[in-house]
CSV table of C-alpha atoms in Angstrom, one decimal:
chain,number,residue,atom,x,y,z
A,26,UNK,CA,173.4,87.0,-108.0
A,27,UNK,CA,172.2,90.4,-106.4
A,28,UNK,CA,169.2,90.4,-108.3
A,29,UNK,CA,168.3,86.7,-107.5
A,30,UNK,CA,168.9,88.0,-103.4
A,31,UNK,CA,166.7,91.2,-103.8
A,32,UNK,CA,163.7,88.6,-106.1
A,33,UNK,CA,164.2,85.9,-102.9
A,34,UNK,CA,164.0,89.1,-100.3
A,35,UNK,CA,161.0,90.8,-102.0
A,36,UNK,CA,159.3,87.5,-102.3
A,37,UNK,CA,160.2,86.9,-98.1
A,38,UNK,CA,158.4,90.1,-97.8
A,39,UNK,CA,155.1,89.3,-99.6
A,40,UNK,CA,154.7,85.8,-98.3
A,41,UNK,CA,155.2,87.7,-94.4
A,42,UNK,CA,152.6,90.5,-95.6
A,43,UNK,CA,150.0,88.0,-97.2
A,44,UNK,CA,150.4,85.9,-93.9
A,45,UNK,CA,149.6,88.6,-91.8
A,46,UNK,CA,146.7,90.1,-93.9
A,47,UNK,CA,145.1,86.4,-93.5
A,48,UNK,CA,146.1,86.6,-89.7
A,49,UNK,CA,144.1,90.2,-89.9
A,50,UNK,CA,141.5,88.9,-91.6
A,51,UNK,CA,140.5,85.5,-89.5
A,52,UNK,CA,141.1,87.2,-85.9
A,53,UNK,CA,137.5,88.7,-84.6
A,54,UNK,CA,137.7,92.4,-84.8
A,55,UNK,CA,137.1,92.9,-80.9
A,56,UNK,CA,140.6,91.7,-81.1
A,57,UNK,CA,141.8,94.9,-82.6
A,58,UNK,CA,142.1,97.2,-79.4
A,59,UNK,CA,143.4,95.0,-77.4
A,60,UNK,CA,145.9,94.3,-79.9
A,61,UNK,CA,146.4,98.3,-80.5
A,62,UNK,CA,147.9,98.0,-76.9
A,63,UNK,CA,152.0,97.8,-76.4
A,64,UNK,CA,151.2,96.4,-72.7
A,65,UNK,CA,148.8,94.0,-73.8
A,66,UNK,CA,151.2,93.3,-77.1
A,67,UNK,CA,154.2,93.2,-74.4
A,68,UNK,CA,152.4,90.5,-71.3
A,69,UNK,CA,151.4,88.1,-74.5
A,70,UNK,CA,154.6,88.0,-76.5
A,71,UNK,CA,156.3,88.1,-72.9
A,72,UNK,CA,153.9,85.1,-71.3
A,73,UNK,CA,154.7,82.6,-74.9
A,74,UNK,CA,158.2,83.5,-75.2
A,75,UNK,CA,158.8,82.3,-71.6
A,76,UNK,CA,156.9,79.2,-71.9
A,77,UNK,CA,158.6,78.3,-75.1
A,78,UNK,CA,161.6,78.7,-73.5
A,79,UNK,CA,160.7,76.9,-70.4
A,80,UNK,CA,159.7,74.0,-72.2
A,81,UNK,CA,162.9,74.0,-74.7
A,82,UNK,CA,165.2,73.9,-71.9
A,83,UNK,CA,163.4,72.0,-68.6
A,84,UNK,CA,166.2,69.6,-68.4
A,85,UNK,CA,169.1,71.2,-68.0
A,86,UNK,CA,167.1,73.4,-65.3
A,87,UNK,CA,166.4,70.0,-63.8
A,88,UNK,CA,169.9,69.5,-63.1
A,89,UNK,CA,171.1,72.8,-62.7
A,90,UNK,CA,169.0,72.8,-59.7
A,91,UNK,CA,170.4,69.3,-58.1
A,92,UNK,CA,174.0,70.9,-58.6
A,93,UNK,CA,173.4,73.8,-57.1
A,94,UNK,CA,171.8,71.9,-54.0
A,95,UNK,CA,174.4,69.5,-54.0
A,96,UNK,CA,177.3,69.2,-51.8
A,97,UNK,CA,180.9,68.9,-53.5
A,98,UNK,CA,181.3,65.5,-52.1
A,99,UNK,CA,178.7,64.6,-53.8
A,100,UNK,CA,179.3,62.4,-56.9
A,101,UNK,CA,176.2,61.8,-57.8
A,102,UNK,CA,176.0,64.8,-60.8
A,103,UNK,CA,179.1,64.4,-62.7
A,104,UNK,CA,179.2,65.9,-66.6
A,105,UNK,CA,176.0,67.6,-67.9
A,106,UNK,CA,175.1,64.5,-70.8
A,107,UNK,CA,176.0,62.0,-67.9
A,108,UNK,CA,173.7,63.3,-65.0
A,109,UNK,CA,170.8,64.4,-67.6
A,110,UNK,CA,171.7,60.3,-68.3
A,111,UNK,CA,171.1,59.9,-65.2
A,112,UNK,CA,168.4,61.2,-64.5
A,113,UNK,CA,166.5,59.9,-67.2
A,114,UNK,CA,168.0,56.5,-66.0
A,115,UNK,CA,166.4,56.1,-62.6
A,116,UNK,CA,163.2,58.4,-63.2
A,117,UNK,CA,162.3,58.0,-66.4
A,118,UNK,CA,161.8,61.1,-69.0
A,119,UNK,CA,159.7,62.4,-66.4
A,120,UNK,CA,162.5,63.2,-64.2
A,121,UNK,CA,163.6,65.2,-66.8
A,122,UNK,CA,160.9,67.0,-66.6
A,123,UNK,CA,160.2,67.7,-62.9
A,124,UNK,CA,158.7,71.3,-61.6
A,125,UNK,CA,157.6,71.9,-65.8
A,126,UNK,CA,154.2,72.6,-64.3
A,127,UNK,CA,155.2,75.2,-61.8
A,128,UNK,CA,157.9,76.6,-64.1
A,129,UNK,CA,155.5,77.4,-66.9
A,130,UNK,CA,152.9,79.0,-64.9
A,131,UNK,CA,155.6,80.8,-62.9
A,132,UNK,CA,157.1,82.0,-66.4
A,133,UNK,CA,153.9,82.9,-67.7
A,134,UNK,CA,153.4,85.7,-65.4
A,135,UNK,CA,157.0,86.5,-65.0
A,136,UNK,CA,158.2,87.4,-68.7
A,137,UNK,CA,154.1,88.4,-69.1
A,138,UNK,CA,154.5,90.6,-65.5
A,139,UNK,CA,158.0,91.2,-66.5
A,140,UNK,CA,158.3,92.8,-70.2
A,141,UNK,CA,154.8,94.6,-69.8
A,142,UNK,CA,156.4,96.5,-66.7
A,143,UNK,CA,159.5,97.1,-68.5
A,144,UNK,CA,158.1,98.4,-71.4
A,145,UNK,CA,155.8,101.0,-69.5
A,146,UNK,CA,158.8,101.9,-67.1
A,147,UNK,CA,161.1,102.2,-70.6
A,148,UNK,CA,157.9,104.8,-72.1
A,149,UNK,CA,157.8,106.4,-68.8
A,150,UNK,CA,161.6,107.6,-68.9
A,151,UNK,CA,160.5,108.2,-72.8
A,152,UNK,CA,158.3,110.5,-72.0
A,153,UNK,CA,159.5,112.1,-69.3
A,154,UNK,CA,163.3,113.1,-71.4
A,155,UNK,CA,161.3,114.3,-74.5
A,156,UNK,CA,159.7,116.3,-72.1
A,157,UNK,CA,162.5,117.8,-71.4
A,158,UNK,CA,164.5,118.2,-74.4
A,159,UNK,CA,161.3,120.2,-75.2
A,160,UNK,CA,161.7,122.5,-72.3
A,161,UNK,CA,165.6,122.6,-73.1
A,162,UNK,CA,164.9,124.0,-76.4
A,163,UNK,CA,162.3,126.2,-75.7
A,164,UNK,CA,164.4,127.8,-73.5
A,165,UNK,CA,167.6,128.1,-76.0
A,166,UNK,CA,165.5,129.4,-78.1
A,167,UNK,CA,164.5,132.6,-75.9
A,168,UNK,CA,167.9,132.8,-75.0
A,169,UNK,CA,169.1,133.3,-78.3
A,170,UNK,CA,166.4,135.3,-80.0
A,171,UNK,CA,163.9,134.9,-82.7
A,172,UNK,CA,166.6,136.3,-85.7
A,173,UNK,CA,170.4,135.8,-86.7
A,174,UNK,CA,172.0,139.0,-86.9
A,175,UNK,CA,175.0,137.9,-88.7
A,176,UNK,CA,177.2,135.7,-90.5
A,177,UNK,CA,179.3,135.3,-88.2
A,178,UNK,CA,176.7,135.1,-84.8
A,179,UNK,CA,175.2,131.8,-87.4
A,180,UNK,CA,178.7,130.4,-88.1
A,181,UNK,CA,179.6,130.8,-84.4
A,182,UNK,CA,176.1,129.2,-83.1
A,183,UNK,CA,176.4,126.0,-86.0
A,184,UNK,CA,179.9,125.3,-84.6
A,185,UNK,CA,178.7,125.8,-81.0
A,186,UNK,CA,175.2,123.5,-82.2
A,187,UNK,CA,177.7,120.8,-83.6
A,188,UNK,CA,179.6,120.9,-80.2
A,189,UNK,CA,176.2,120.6,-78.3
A,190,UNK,CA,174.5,117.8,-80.4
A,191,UNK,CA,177.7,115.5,-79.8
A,192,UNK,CA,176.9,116.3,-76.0
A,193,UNK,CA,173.4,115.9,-76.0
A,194,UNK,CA,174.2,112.5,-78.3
A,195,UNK,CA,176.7,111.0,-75.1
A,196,UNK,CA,174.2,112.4,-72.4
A,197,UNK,CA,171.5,110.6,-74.4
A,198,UNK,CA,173.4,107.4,-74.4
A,199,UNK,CA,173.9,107.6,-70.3
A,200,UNK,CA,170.4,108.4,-70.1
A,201,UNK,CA,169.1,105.6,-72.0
A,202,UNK,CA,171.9,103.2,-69.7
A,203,UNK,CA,170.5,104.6,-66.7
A,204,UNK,CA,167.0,104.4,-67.8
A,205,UNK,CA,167.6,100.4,-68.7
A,206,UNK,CA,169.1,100.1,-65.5
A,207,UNK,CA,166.3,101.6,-63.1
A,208,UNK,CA,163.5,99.9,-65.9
A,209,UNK,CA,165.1,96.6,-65.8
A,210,UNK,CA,165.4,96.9,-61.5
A,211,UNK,CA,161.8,98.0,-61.2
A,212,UNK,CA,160.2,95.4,-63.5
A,213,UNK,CA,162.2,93.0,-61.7
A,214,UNK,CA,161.1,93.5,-58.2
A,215,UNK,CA,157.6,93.1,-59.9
A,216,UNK,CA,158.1,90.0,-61.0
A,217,UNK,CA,159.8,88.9,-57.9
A,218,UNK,CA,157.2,89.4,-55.3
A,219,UNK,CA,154.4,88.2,-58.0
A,220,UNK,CA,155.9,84.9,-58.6
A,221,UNK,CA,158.4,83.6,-55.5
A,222,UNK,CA,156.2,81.2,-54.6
A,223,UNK,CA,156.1,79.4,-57.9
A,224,UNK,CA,159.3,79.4,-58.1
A,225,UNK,CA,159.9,78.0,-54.3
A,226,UNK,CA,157.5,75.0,-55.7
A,227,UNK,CA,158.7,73.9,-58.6
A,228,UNK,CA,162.4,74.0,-57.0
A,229,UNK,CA,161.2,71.2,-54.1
A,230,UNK,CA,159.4,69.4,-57.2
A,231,UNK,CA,162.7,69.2,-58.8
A,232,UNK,CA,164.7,68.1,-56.2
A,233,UNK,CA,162.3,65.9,-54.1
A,234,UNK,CA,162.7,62.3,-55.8
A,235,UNK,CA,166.6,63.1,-55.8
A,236,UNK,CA,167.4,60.5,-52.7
A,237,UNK,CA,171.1,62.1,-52.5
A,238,UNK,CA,169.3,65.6,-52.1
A,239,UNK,CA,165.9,65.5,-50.4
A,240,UNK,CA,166.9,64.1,-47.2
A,241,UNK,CA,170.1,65.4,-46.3
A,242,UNK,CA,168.3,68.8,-47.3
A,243,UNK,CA,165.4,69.0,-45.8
A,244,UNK,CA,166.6,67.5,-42.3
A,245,UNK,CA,162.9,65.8,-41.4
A,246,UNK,CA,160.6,63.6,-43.6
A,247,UNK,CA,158.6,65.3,-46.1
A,248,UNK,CA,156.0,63.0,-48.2
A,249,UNK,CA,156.7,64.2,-51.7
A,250,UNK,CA,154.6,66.3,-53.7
A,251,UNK,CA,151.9,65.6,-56.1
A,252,UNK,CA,152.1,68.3,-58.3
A,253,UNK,CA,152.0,72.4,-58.0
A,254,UNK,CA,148.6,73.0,-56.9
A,255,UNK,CA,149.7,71.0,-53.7
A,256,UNK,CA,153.2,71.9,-53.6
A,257,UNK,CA,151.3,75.3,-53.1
A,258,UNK,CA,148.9,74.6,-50.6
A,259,UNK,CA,151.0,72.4,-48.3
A,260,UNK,CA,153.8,74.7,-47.9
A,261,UNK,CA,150.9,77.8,-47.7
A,262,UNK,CA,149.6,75.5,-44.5
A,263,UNK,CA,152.9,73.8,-43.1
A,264,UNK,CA,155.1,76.7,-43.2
A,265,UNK,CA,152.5,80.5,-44.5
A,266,UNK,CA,154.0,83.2,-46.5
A,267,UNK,CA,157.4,82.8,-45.3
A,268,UNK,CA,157.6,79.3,-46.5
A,269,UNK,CA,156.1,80.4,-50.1
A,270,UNK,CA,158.3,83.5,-50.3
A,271,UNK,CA,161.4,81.4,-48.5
A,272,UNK,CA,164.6,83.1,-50.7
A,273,UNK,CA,162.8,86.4,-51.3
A,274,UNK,CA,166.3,88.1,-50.0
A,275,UNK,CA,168.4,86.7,-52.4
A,276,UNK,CA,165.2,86.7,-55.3
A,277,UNK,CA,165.9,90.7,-54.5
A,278,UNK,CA,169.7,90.6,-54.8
A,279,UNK,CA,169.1,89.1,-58.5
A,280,UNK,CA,167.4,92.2,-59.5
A,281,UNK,CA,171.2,92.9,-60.3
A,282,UNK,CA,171.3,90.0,-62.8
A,283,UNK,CA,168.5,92.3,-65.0
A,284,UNK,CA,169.8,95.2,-64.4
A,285,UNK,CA,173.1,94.0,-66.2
A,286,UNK,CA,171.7,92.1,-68.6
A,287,UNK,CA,168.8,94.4,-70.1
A,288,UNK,CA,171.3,97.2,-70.4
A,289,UNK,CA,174.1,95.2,-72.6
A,290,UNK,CA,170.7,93.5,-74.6
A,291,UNK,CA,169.7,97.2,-75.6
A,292,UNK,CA,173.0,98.6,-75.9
A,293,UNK,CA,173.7,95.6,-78.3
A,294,UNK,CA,170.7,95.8,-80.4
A,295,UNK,CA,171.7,99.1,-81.0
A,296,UNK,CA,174.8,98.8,-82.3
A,297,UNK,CA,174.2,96.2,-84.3
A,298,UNK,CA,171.7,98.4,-86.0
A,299,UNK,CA,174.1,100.8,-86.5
A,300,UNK,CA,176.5,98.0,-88.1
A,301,UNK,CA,174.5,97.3,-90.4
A,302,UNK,CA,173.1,100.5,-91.0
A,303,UNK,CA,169.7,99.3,-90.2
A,304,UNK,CA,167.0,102.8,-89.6
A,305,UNK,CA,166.5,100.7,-86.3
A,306,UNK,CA,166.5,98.4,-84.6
A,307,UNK,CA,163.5,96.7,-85.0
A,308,UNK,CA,164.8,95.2,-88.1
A,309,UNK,CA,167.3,93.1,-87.0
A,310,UNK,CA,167.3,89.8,-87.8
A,311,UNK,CA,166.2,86.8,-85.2
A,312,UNK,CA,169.9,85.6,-85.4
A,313,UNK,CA,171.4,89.5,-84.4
A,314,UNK,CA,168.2,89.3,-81.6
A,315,UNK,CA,170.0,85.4,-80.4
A,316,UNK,CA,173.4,86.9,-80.3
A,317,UNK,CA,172.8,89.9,-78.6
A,318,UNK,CA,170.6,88.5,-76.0
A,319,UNK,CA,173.1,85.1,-75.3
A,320,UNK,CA,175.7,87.6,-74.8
A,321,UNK,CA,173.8,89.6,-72.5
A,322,UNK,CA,172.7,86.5,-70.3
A,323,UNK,CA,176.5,85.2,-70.2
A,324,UNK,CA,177.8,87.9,-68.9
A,325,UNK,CA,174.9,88.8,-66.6
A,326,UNK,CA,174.9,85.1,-65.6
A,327,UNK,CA,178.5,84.7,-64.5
A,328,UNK,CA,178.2,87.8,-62.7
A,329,UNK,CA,175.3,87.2,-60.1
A,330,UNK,CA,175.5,83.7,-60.0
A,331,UNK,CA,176.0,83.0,-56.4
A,332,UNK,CA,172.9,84.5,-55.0
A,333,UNK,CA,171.1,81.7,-57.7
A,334,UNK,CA,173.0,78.6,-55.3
A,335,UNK,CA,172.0,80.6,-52.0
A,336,UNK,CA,168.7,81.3,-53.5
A,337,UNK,CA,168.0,77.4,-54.2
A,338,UNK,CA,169.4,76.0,-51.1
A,339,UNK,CA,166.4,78.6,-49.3
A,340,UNK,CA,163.8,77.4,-51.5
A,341,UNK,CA,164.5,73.8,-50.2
A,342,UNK,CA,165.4,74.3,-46.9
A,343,UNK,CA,162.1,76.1,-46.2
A,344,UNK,CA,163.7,79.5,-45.3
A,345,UNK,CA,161.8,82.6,-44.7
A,346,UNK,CA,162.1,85.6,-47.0
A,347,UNK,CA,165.0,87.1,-45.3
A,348,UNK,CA,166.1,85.2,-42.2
A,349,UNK,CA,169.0,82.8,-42.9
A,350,UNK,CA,170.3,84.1,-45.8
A,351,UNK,CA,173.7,85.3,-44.4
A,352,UNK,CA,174.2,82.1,-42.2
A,353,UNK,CA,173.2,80.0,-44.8
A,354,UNK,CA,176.0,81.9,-47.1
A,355,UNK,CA,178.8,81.2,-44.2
A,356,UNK,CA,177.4,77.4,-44.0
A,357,UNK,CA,177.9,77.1,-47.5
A,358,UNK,CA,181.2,78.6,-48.1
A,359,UNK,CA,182.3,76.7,-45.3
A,360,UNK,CA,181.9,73.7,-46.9
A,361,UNK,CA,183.3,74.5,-50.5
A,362,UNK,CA,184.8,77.7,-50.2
A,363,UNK,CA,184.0,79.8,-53.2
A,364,UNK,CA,183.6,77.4,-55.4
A,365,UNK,CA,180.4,76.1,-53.5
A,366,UNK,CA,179.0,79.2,-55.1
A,367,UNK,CA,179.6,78.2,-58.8
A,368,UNK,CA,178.2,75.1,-58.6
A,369,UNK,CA,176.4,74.0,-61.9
A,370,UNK,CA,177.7,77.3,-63.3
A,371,UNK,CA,178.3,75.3,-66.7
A,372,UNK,CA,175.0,73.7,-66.7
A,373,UNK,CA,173.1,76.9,-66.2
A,374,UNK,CA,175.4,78.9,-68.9
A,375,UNK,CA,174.2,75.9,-71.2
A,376,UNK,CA,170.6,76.3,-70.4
A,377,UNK,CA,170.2,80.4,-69.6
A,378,UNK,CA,172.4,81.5,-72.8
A,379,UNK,CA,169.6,79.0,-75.5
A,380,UNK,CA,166.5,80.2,-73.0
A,381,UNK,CA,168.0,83.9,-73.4
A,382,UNK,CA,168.3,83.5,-77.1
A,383,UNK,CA,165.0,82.1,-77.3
A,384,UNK,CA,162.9,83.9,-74.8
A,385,UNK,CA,164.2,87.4,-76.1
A,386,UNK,CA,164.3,86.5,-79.8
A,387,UNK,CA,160.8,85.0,-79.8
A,388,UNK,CA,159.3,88.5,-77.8
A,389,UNK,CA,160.5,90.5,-80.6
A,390,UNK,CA,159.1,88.6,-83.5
A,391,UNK,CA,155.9,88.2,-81.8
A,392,UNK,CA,155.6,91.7,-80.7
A,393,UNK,CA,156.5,92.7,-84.1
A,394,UNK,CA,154.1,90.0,-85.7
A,395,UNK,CA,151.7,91.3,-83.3
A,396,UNK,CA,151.8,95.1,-83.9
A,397,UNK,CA,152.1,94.2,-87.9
A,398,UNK,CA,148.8,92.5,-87.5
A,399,UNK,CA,147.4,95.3,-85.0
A,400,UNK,CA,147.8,97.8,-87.8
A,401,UNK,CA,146.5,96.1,-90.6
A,402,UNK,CA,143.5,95.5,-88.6
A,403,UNK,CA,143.3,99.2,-87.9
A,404,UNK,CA,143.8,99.9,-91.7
A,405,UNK,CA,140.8,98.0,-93.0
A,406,UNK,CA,138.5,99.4,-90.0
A,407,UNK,CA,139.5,103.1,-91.0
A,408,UNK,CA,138.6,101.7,-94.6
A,409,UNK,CA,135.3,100.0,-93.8
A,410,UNK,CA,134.9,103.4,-91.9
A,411,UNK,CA,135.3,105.5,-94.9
A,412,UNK,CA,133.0,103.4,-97.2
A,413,UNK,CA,130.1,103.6,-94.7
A,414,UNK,CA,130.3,107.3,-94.7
């Protein structure tokens, strides 16, 4: 039975290789630097993982949005299957699909903006500890000189050595936390202030032929939009940049949400690798990348959801970036009390935790697909190389 596993496993392997010598072989070699790039590899993997995602899941963001919008007198959004029902009912499949436009192009430039910056930010901190570990040593090894002079000085340094590297191992791991932390914040706030306004469209496109929601919103007539483009340009003439960045402050707050969520990913991956004594973990499966990443989002999710409702109910309301945000937060726990702020937390743990799982999953097989296929490119160019000369 072994044997039949390792045949079926070797075979896996060959059939992956041959596919991505063909890959190699059909792509135009100006393709190669390009490819030979970790921020280039990062924005594309990043940019079709999101829209994958975006596309998988578009319904449930549907309605996540009308819930958190919604008022808790509002009956109108009762279980998830019976308001995506709903929905689908009185608007068609279309409905259903509402603000897919502006969420794709919005996702294409955040996971592309998003994992490219993270990446360079994650080399960055990288860089800058081997630098120092470098310096470190260097200087240990001044301070203790070029020779051992005796047993007992090299059993006394080993045991002092074993005592340091378990040190250096727990100061690593905090460094690496901390460094997943400020990476995850920074990348964040990119993304933020690059895509807001897509994100402020494709949340009135949502809401908009929702009869319950538009008007008792919105608090004066509004003819509905035709699509992104003028989602975009009305709001950039009606209302200027603080219409297209209206929820900006609480965008900002949710730079927590990565911050938690990138750290538990990476801290997962890696000890998964280690439980299954994998050399990294770059070879984890796509089901240990699901797992790891779904548990990541759920825990990030339920954490920082609140500033998601505020964030929504500024997006429709027409907001500016930061004025409003704390009456608006009084007016709605007012209403509904704290559990105003976990409205639709269900339906967005049902559609974050799959996108999670797929976003995150799909980035590290293309990247790796990608990188696979960068090098065997760069193989047969050193070869073609060597036959000229």
């Amino acid at each position: 039975m072994e044997d039949e596993d390792e045949r079926m496993m070797i075979s896996s392997d060959e059939a992956q290789e041959r596919r991505r010598k063909y890959i190699a072989d059909i792509l135009p070699s100006s393709l190669y630097l390009p490819l030979s790039d970790t921020g280039v590899v990062n924005c594309v993997s990043g940019a079709t993982s999101g829209a994958i995602a975006a596309v998988i899941v578009c319904p449930l963001d549907v309605l996540k949005t009308r819930l958190q919008v919604s008022t808790l007198s509002d009956s109108t959004y009762m279980s998830t299957m019976e308001s995506l029902k709903k929905i689908a009912r009185s608007e068609g499949v279309r409905g259903l699909y509402r603000g897919l436009g502006p969420t794709v192009a919005a996702l294409l430039p955040n996971w592309g903006v998003y994992f490219t910056t993270y990446g360079y930010l994650k080399h960055v901190f990288r860089e800058r500890r081997k630098r120092n570990a470098d310096l470190r040593n260097r200087q240990h090894r001044r301070e203790s000189g070029s020779e051992a002079t005796s047993s007992s000085e090299n059993s006394d340094r080993e045991s002092s050595a074993s005592g340091s590297h378990h040190h250096h191992h727990q100061q690593q791991h905090g460094n690496d936390t901390l460094a997943h932390i400020v990476s995850a914040g920074g990348a964040g706030a990119a993304t933020i202030l690059a895509t807001n306004p897509l994100w402020v469209a494709k949340t009135r496109l949502q809401v908009q032929y929702s009869e319950t929601l538009s008007s008792s919103l919105v608090g004066h007539a509004r003819a509905p939009y035709k699509g992104t483009l003028d989602a975009l340009r009305r709001i950039a003439r009606c209302e200027g940049i603080p219409g297209l960045y209206s929820g900006l402050a609480p965008s900002l707050m949710g730079i927590s949400h990565v911050a938690i969520q990138f750290p538990i990913y990476e801290r997962l991956k890696h000890e998964l690798a280690q439980f299954r004594t994998l050399r990294s973990a770059d070879e984890l499966t796509a089901a240990d990348l699901a797992l790891s990443s779904g548990v990541a989002k759920i825990i990030a999710s339920t954490l920082t959801y609140p500033h998601e409702v505020l964030r929504s109910h500024m997006h429709v309301k027409g907001y500016g970036p930061f004025s409003g945000a704390l009456t608006l937060a009084a007016d709605i726990y007012r209403e509904g009390g704290a559990k105003a702020f976990y409205r639709g937390v269900g339906t967005n743990l049902l559609r974050t935790t799959p996108a999670a799982a797929i976003t995150f999953t799909s980035f590290e097989l293309i990247s790796r697909e990608l990188n696979a296929v960068a090098k065997i490119m760069g193989d047969s160019s050193s070869s073609r190389d060597d036959d000229d000369r």
